[in-house]
């Protein structure tokens, strides 16, 4: 028989221990070591059995043990100190509170997944972990963020392996009452119910669960409630599951329902309504459509007017380096679901328009709804400008208004406690959370090499213990008997160079590139003097049989009795496993097809622990590789044949290991310390560590995107949204007349026949603006190096000054400095101009000479 429902019966907490509930329900414990120490002290054996889950531990600790602890004055004092520390953390002004009134009073951050802790499994990979680190860093900085997501009753999936190495998926049913979250309730105690309209008069209902992430509230919508029909109850069944219809309903609940959940939360708690809405990827795009509907109904704004107000306060972040990674729905499906929603269909559909007229593109909608957009590394920003260039016809890639903010990782979550306590993240410049500008973790310079190396060895030994435990469990789960798993007691060696490779398993990440020459890899693993050991982990999407085959190939290789003590594939990759890998690996391997890795934050987490990266120059590594923090794998970018490219890049990995990595690791001084290796570790901790912090990332978002977006949103909302109405009218008028804008003539004087450096060039341009005024445009002179096909490169632009007008003809002038030798070229272009534009390319129109 199967139970209809499962739940946990807990012992009642004695009065002296009641503050435990306060600690448990704030997820700060997931990155606060002292809080975890306190939970472990409840019952150390139980804590280990519960996998470090304080909710589960409190649910299973005996009443007798609680009674004993209630009388233990030392434990009660520790509990009081922990609660006092949490309250001080929540109340003390932080960096954000120093910014003044320009900073937004509240920011809503939407994401399809959040990786806060393995105890709350609402993530699949890097996007979710990044979102979780964003919330944690926002909390540490005092940023008034509200996270918005979905509560998936089966999470992503738990991964296992069959006897032949095929990935198996298991979907455990999560009981929200057994998670560190609380139901959002009305003043009368009833649950808040959010509704989203569906076709055929149906309604999707959802409860709102709140997870407290330090200072930040994370709202998670749950459709598995009695008010829904069976089909609607399954909308939040699992992350990234189901067909197009199912995914669309999920994204409607996230976007539309998410806005409604934020409104309810703010109303009930007194939290200021968000001035800025941040969509983390296209999944959350419908939040903008809902806000347009709100403004239309509440303030009588037309669609174009409401769009101006919504765009002003919206930030869109793309994490996708390839078109195949974008959610695209049949246009007919959008029409079915949004007919009667309250937004004109002929206005809604163009938001998601793309080359295929039958498709609705969520990333395109995100870019059209967000006045400010960014990629997640400098290289990814460049890739994104190329990928979405068609949305700004007539503009060079460099002019596409998509910037970049390089991702970061939350150091307290991912750094080994022993390294933090040694001072590897201290700076003579002050607390990195509070300091603006570049920071160096120069505290690491005061740590003796022997102590730093000893800690790295200890962390590697800890990883080896964890690998042995997991390899044994995996062997038993795949059908081995107890009598057959004795070999697992001796897998891995705490004194052998350990390389980690752990991430999702799409084809472009090339899980099996290291197997390209299996005999050469075997020789590296079994070298009697300088061996290597490899620990590998990662999940393939349940529908991706290609990814599962890659895992099966890796497992088959690792199963070989000759080498299984040196290489292991560990199923069940999650936050809990990842920490051991980041702590203990000496080298972090990353070999994606460049430039398909948007950022790749796993290597950042290894770097915070003194791990050296061995990576293709993609994502963040392209930006921050400096020759001393690891090794860059040469790329075969010009090789069209994928097999040939894999061959070349795999050989480069083997060569680097044999000629540079292994010699440096195993070359020791008279004290047994690999001095040159330790100096690379020290350099990585000092220089790379501060750069990869999520607090640096969130500060960048605040200064570069949130504060400007809040200013734009306030401007548009002033005087009953009068500026939004005016701006919409101006844009409509400008676009209606733009086809007649023309640069009629350009003349240059002053440089002479043989111009020299230091001289100047005077430009005068005649521009025709029928129906428009000079104030409606910005005329620019663009100049730079010119190639044989007259293409401009390394372009500089300067605004041209309005000289005089004759009817619809207008003259503009500028002076260009000639500052370098070589071929020089120039042109003149006309762009829209309004004080409310965040970028001159925003409207996607330009007229060039």
Coordinates of N, CA, C and O in Angstrom, one line a residue, residues 267-377:
X267 N 1.8 44.2 0.1 CA 0.6 44.7 0.8 C 0.5 44.2 2.2 O 0.2 44.9 3.1
X268 N 0.8 42.9 2.3 CA 0.6 42.3 3.7 C 1.7 42.6 4.6 O 1.5 42.6 5.8
X269 N 2.9 42.8 4.1 CA 4.1 43.0 4.9 C 4.5 44.4 5.1 O 5.4 44.7 5.9
X270 N 4.0 45.3 4.3 CA 4.4 46.7 4.3 C 5.7 47.0 3.5 O 6.2 48.1 3.6
X271 N 6.1 46.0 2.8 CA 7.3 46.1 2.0 C 7.0 47.1 0.8 O 5.9 47.0 0.2
X272 N 7.9 48.0 0.5 CA 7.6 48.9 -0.7 C 7.4 48.1 -2.0 O 8.1 47.1 -2.2
X273 N 6.5 48.5 -2.8 CA 6.3 47.9 -4.1 C 7.5 48.1 -4.9 O 8.2 49.1 -4.9
X274 N 8.0 47.1 -5.7 CA 9.2 47.2 -6.5 C 9.1 48.3 -7.5 O 8.1 48.6 -8.1
X275 N 10.3 49.0 -7.6 CA 10.4 50.0 -8.6 C 11.1 49.5 -9.8 O 11.0 50.0 -10.9
X276 N 11.9 48.4 -9.6 CA 12.6 47.7 -10.7 C 12.2 46.2 -10.7 O 12.1 45.6 -9.6
X277 N 12.1 45.7 -11.9 CA 11.8 44.3 -12.1 C 12.9 43.7 -13.0 O 13.1 44.2 -14.1
X278 N 13.5 42.7 -12.4 CA 14.7 42.1 -13.1 C 14.3 40.7 -13.5 O 14.0 39.8 -12.7
X279 N 14.3 40.4 -14.8 CA 13.9 39.1 -15.4 C 15.2 38.4 -15.7 O 16.0 38.8 -16.5
X280 N 15.5 37.3 -14.9 CA 16.7 36.4 -15.1 C 16.3 35.4 -16.2 O 15.8 34.3 -15.9
X281 N 16.6 35.7 -17.4 CA 16.3 34.9 -18.6 C 14.8 35.1 -19.0 O 14.0 35.7 -18.3
X282 N 14.5 34.6 -20.2 CA 13.2 34.8 -20.9 C 12.1 34.1 -20.2 O 10.9 34.5 -20.5
X283 N 12.3 33.1 -19.3 CA 11.2 32.4 -18.7 C 10.3 33.4 -18.0 O 9.1 33.1 -17.8
X284 N 10.8 34.5 -17.5 CA 10.0 35.4 -16.6 C 9.4 36.5 -17.4 O 8.9 37.5 -16.9
X285 N 9.4 36.4 -18.8 CA 9.1 37.6 -19.6 C 7.6 38.1 -19.4 O 7.4 39.3 -19.5
X286 N 6.7 37.2 -19.0 CA 5.3 37.6 -18.9 C 5.1 38.6 -17.7 O 4.0 39.2 -17.6
X287 N 6.1 38.7 -16.8 CA 5.9 39.7 -15.8 C 5.7 41.1 -16.4 O 4.9 41.9 -15.8
X288 N 6.4 41.4 -17.5 CA 6.2 42.7 -18.1 C 4.8 42.9 -18.7 O 4.2 44.0 -18.7
X289 N 4.2 41.8 -19.3 CA 2.9 41.8 -19.9 C 1.9 42.1 -18.8 O 0.9 42.9 -18.9
X290 N 2.0 41.4 -17.6 CA 1.1 41.7 -16.5 C 1.2 43.1 -16.0 O 0.1 43.7 -15.7
X291 N 2.3 43.7 -16.0 CA 2.5 45.1 -15.5 C 1.9 46.0 -16.5 O 1.3 47.1 -16.1
X292 N 1.9 45.7 -17.8 CA 1.3 46.5 -18.8 C -0.2 46.5 -18.6 O -0.9 47.5 -18.6
X293 N -0.8 45.3 -18.3 CA -2.2 45.1 -18.1 C -2.6 45.9 -16.8 O -3.6 46.6 -16.8
X294 N -1.8 45.8 -15.8 CA -2.1 46.6 -14.5 C -2.2 48.1 -14.8 O -3.2 48.7 -14.4
X295 N -1.3 48.6 -15.5 CA -1.3 50.1 -15.8 C -2.4 50.5 -16.7 O -3.0 51.6 -16.5
X296 N -2.8 49.6 -17.6 CA -3.9 49.9 -18.5 C -5.2 50.0 -17.7 O -6.0 50.9 -18.0
X297 N -5.4 49.0 -16.8 CA -6.6 49.0 -16.1 C -6.7 50.0 -15.0 O -7.7 50.6 -14.7
X298 N -5.6 50.3 -14.3 CA -5.6 51.1 -13.1 C -5.4 52.6 -13.5 O -6.0 53.5 -12.8
X299 N -4.7 52.9 -14.6 CA -4.5 54.3 -14.9 C -4.9 54.7 -16.3 O -4.7 55.8 -16.8
X300 N -5.6 53.8 -17.0 CA -6.1 54.1 -18.3 C -5.1 54.3 -19.4 O -5.4 55.0 -20.4
X301 N -3.9 53.8 -19.2 CA -2.9 54.0 -20.2 C -3.1 53.0 -21.4 O -3.6 51.9 -21.2
X302 N -2.8 53.5 -22.6 CA -2.8 52.7 -23.8 C -1.6 51.7 -23.7 O -0.7 51.9 -22.9
X303 N -1.7 50.7 -24.6 CA -0.6 49.7 -24.6 C 0.8 50.4 -24.7 O 1.7 50.1 -24.0
X304 N 0.9 51.3 -25.7 CA 2.2 51.9 -26.0 C 2.7 52.8 -24.8 O 3.9 52.8 -24.5
X305 N 1.7 53.4 -24.2 CA 2.1 54.2 -23.0 C 2.5 53.4 -21.8 O 3.5 53.7 -21.1
X306 N 1.7 52.3 -21.6 CA 2.1 51.4 -20.5 C 3.4 50.7 -20.8 O 4.2 50.5 -19.8
X307 N 3.7 50.4 -22.0 CA 5.0 49.8 -22.4 C 6.1 50.7 -22.0 O 7.2 50.2 -21.5
X308 N 6.0 52.0 -22.2 CA 7.1 52.9 -21.9 C 7.4 52.9 -20.4 O 8.5 52.9 -19.9
X309 N 6.3 52.9 -19.6 CA 6.5 52.9 -18.1 C 7.1 51.6 -17.7 O 7.9 51.5 -16.8
X310 N 6.6 50.5 -18.2 CA 7.1 49.1 -17.8 C 8.6 49.0 -18.2 O 9.4 48.5 -17.5
X311 N 8.9 49.3 -19.5 CA 10.3 49.2 -20.0 C 11.3 49.9 -19.1 O 12.4 49.5 -18.9
X312 N 10.9 51.1 -18.7 CA 11.8 52.0 -17.9 C 12.3 51.3 -16.7 O 13.5 51.5 -16.3
X313 N 11.5 50.5 -16.0 CA 11.9 49.9 -14.8 C 12.2 48.4 -14.9 O 12.3 47.7 -13.9
X314 N 12.5 47.9 -16.1 CA 12.8 46.5 -16.3 C 14.2 46.2 -16.8 O 14.7 46.9 -17.7
X315 N 14.8 45.3 -16.1 CA 16.2 44.8 -16.5 C 16.0 43.4 -17.0 O 15.3 42.5 -16.4
X316 N 16.7 43.1 -18.1 CA 16.7 41.7 -18.6 C 18.1 41.1 -18.8 O 18.9 41.8 -19.3
X317 N 18.3 40.0 -18.2 CA 19.6 39.3 -18.3 C 19.4 38.0 -19.1 O 18.6 37.2 -18.8
X318 N 20.3 37.9 -20.2 CA 20.3 36.7 -21.0 C 21.5 35.9 -20.6 O 22.6 36.4 -20.3
X319 N 21.3 34.6 -20.4 CA 22.3 33.6 -20.1 C 22.6 32.7 -21.3 O 23.3 31.7 -21.1
X320 N 21.9 32.9 -22.4 CA 21.9 32.0 -23.5 C 22.9 32.4 -24.6 O 22.7 33.4 -25.2
X321 N 23.9 31.6 -24.9 CA 24.8 31.9 -26.0 C 24.4 31.4 -27.4 O 25.1 31.6 -28.3
X322 N 23.3 30.6 -27.4 CA 22.9 30.0 -28.7 C 21.4 30.1 -28.8 O 20.7 30.0 -27.8
X323 N 20.9 30.3 -30.1 CA 19.4 30.4 -30.2 C 18.7 29.2 -29.8 O 17.5 29.3 -29.3
X324 N 19.3 28.0 -29.9 CA 18.6 26.8 -29.5 C 18.2 26.8 -28.0 O 17.4 26.0 -27.6
X325 N 18.9 27.6 -27.2 CA 18.6 27.6 -25.8 C 17.5 28.5 -25.4 O 17.2 28.6 -24.2
X326 N 16.8 29.2 -26.3 CA 15.8 30.1 -26.0 C 14.4 29.4 -26.1 O 14.1 28.6 -27.0
X327 N 13.5 29.8 -25.1 CA 12.2 29.3 -25.2 C 11.4 29.9 -26.3 O 11.4 31.2 -26.4
X328 N 10.8 29.1 -27.2 CA 10.0 29.6 -28.3 C 8.7 28.9 -28.3 O 8.7 27.6 -28.3
X329 N 7.6 29.6 -28.3 CA 6.3 28.9 -28.3 C 5.6 29.2 -29.6 O 5.8 30.2 -30.3
X330 N 4.7 28.2 -30.1 CA 3.9 28.5 -31.2 C 3.0 29.8 -31.0 O 2.4 29.9 -30.0
X331 N 3.0 30.6 -32.0 CA 2.2 31.9 -31.9 C 0.8 31.5 -31.6 O 0.1 32.2 -30.8
X332 N 0.3 30.5 -32.2 CA -1.1 30.1 -32.0 C -1.4 29.7 -30.5 O -2.5 30.0 -30.0
X333 N -0.4 29.2 -29.9 CA -0.6 28.9 -28.4 C -0.6 30.1 -27.6 O -1.5 30.2 -26.7
X334 N 0.2 31.1 -27.9 CA 0.1 32.4 -27.3 C -1.3 33.1 -27.5 O -1.9 33.6 -26.6
X335 N -1.8 33.0 -28.7 CA -3.1 33.6 -29.0 C -4.2 32.9 -28.2 O -5.1 33.5 -27.7
X336 N -4.1 31.5 -28.1 CA -5.1 30.8 -27.3 C -5.1 31.2 -25.8 O -6.1 31.4 -25.2
X337 N -3.9 31.4 -25.3 CA -3.8 31.6 -23.8 C -4.0 33.1 -23.5 O -4.5 33.4 -22.3
X338 N -3.8 34.0 -24.4 CA -3.8 35.4 -24.0 C -5.0 36.2 -24.6 O -5.2 37.4 -24.4
X339 N -5.8 35.5 -25.4 CA -7.1 36.1 -25.9 C -7.9 36.4 -24.7 O -8.2 35.6 -23.9
X340 N -8.3 37.7 -24.5 CA -9.2 38.1 -23.4 C -8.4 38.4 -22.1 O -9.0 38.7 -21.1
X341 N -7.0 38.4 -22.2 CA -6.2 38.6 -21.0 C -6.3 40.1 -20.6 O -6.1 40.4 -19.4
X342 N -6.5 41.0 -21.5 CA -6.5 42.4 -21.1 C -5.4 43.2 -21.8 O -5.2 44.4 -21.6
X343 N -4.7 42.5 -22.7 CA -3.6 43.2 -23.5 C -4.0 42.9 -25.0 O -4.2 41.8 -25.4
X344 N -4.0 43.9 -25.8 CA -4.4 43.7 -27.2 C -3.4 42.7 -27.9 O -2.2 42.8 -27.8
X345 N -4.0 41.7 -28.6 CA -3.2 40.7 -29.2 C -2.3 41.2 -30.3 O -1.1 40.8 -30.4
X346 N -2.8 42.2 -31.0 CA -1.9 42.8 -32.1 C -0.7 43.6 -31.5 O 0.2 43.9 -32.3
X347 N -0.8 43.9 -30.3 CA 0.3 44.6 -29.6 C 1.2 43.6 -28.9 O 2.5 43.7 -28.8
X348 N 0.6 42.5 -28.3 CA 1.4 41.5 -27.6 C 2.3 40.7 -28.5 O 3.5 40.5 -28.2
X349 N 1.8 40.2 -29.6 CA 2.5 39.3 -30.5 C 3.8 39.9 -31.0 O 4.8 39.2 -31.1
X350 N 3.8 41.2 -31.4 CA 5.1 41.7 -31.9 C 6.2 41.7 -30.8 O 7.4 41.8 -31.2
X351 N 5.9 41.7 -29.5 CA 6.9 41.6 -28.5 C 7.8 40.4 -28.7 O 9.0 40.4 -28.4
X352 N 7.2 39.3 -29.1 CA 7.9 38.0 -29.2 C 8.3 37.6 -30.7 O 8.6 36.5 -31.0
X353 N 8.1 38.6 -31.6 CA 8.3 38.3 -33.0 C 9.7 37.9 -33.3 O 10.7 38.5 -32.7
X354 N 9.9 37.0 -34.3 CA 11.2 36.6 -34.7 C 11.2 36.2 -36.2 O 10.2 36.5 -36.8
X355 N 12.2 35.6 -36.7 CA 12.3 35.3 -38.1 C 11.2 34.4 -38.5 O 10.6 34.5 -39.6
X356 N 10.9 33.4 -37.7 CA 9.8 32.4 -38.0 C 8.5 33.1 -37.5 O 8.2 33.2 -36.4
X357 N 7.6 33.4 -38.5 CA 6.4 34.1 -38.1 C 5.4 33.3 -37.3 O 4.4 33.8 -36.7
X358 N 5.6 32.0 -37.2 CA 4.8 31.1 -36.5 C 5.2 30.9 -35.0 O 4.6 30.2 -34.2
X359 N 6.3 31.6 -34.6 CA 6.9 31.4 -33.3 C 6.9 32.7 -32.5 O 6.9 33.8 -33.0
X360 N 6.8 32.5 -31.2 CA 6.9 33.6 -30.2 C 8.1 33.4 -29.4 O 8.2 32.4 -28.7
X361 N 9.0 34.3 -29.4 CA 10.4 34.2 -28.8 C 10.4 34.9 -27.5 O 10.3 36.1 -27.4
X362 N 10.7 34.1 -26.4 CA 10.7 34.7 -25.1 C 11.9 35.6 -24.8 O 11.7 36.6 -24.1
X363 N 13.0 35.3 -25.4 CA 14.2 36.2 -25.2 C 13.9 37.5 -26.0 O 14.3 38.6 -25.5
X364 N 13.3 37.5 -27.2 CA 13.0 38.7 -27.9 C 12.1 39.5 -27.1 O 12.2 40.8 -27.0
X365 N 11.1 38.9 -26.5 CA 10.1 39.7 -25.6 C 10.9 40.3 -24.4 O 10.6 41.4 -24.1
X366 N 11.8 39.5 -23.8 CA 12.6 40.1 -22.7 C 13.3 41.3 -23.1 O 13.4 42.3 -22.3
X367 N 14.0 41.3 -24.3 CA 14.7 42.4 -24.7 C 13.8 43.6 -25.1 O 14.2 44.8 -24.9
X368 N 12.6 43.3 -25.6 CA 11.7 44.4 -26.0 C 11.0 45.0 -24.8 O 10.6 46.2 -24.8
X369 N 10.9 44.2 -23.7 CA 10.3 44.7 -22.5 C 11.3 45.4 -21.5 O 10.9 46.0 -20.6
X370 N 12.6 45.1 -21.7 CA 13.6 45.6 -20.8 C 14.4 46.7 -21.4 O 15.0 46.6 -22.5
X371 N 14.3 47.9 -20.8 CA 15.1 49.0 -21.4 C 16.6 48.8 -21.2 O 17.4 49.4 -21.9
X372 N 17.0 48.0 -20.2 CA 18.4 47.7 -19.9 C 18.6 46.2 -20.0 O 17.8 45.4 -19.3
X373 N 19.6 45.7 -20.7 CA 19.8 44.3 -20.9 C 21.3 44.0 -20.8 O 22.2 44.9 -21.1
X374 N 21.6 42.8 -20.3 CA 23.0 42.4 -20.2 C 23.3 40.9 -20.4 O 22.4 40.1 -20.1
X375 N 24.5 40.6 -20.8 CA 25.0 39.2 -20.8 C 25.7 39.0 -19.5 O 25.9 40.0 -18.7
X376 N 26.3 37.8 -19.3 CA 26.9 37.5 -18.0 C 28.4 37.3 -18.0 O 28.9 36.7 -17.0
X377 N 29.0 37.8 -19.0 CA 30.5 38.0 -19.0 C 30.8 38.9 -20.2 O 29.9 39.1 -21.0

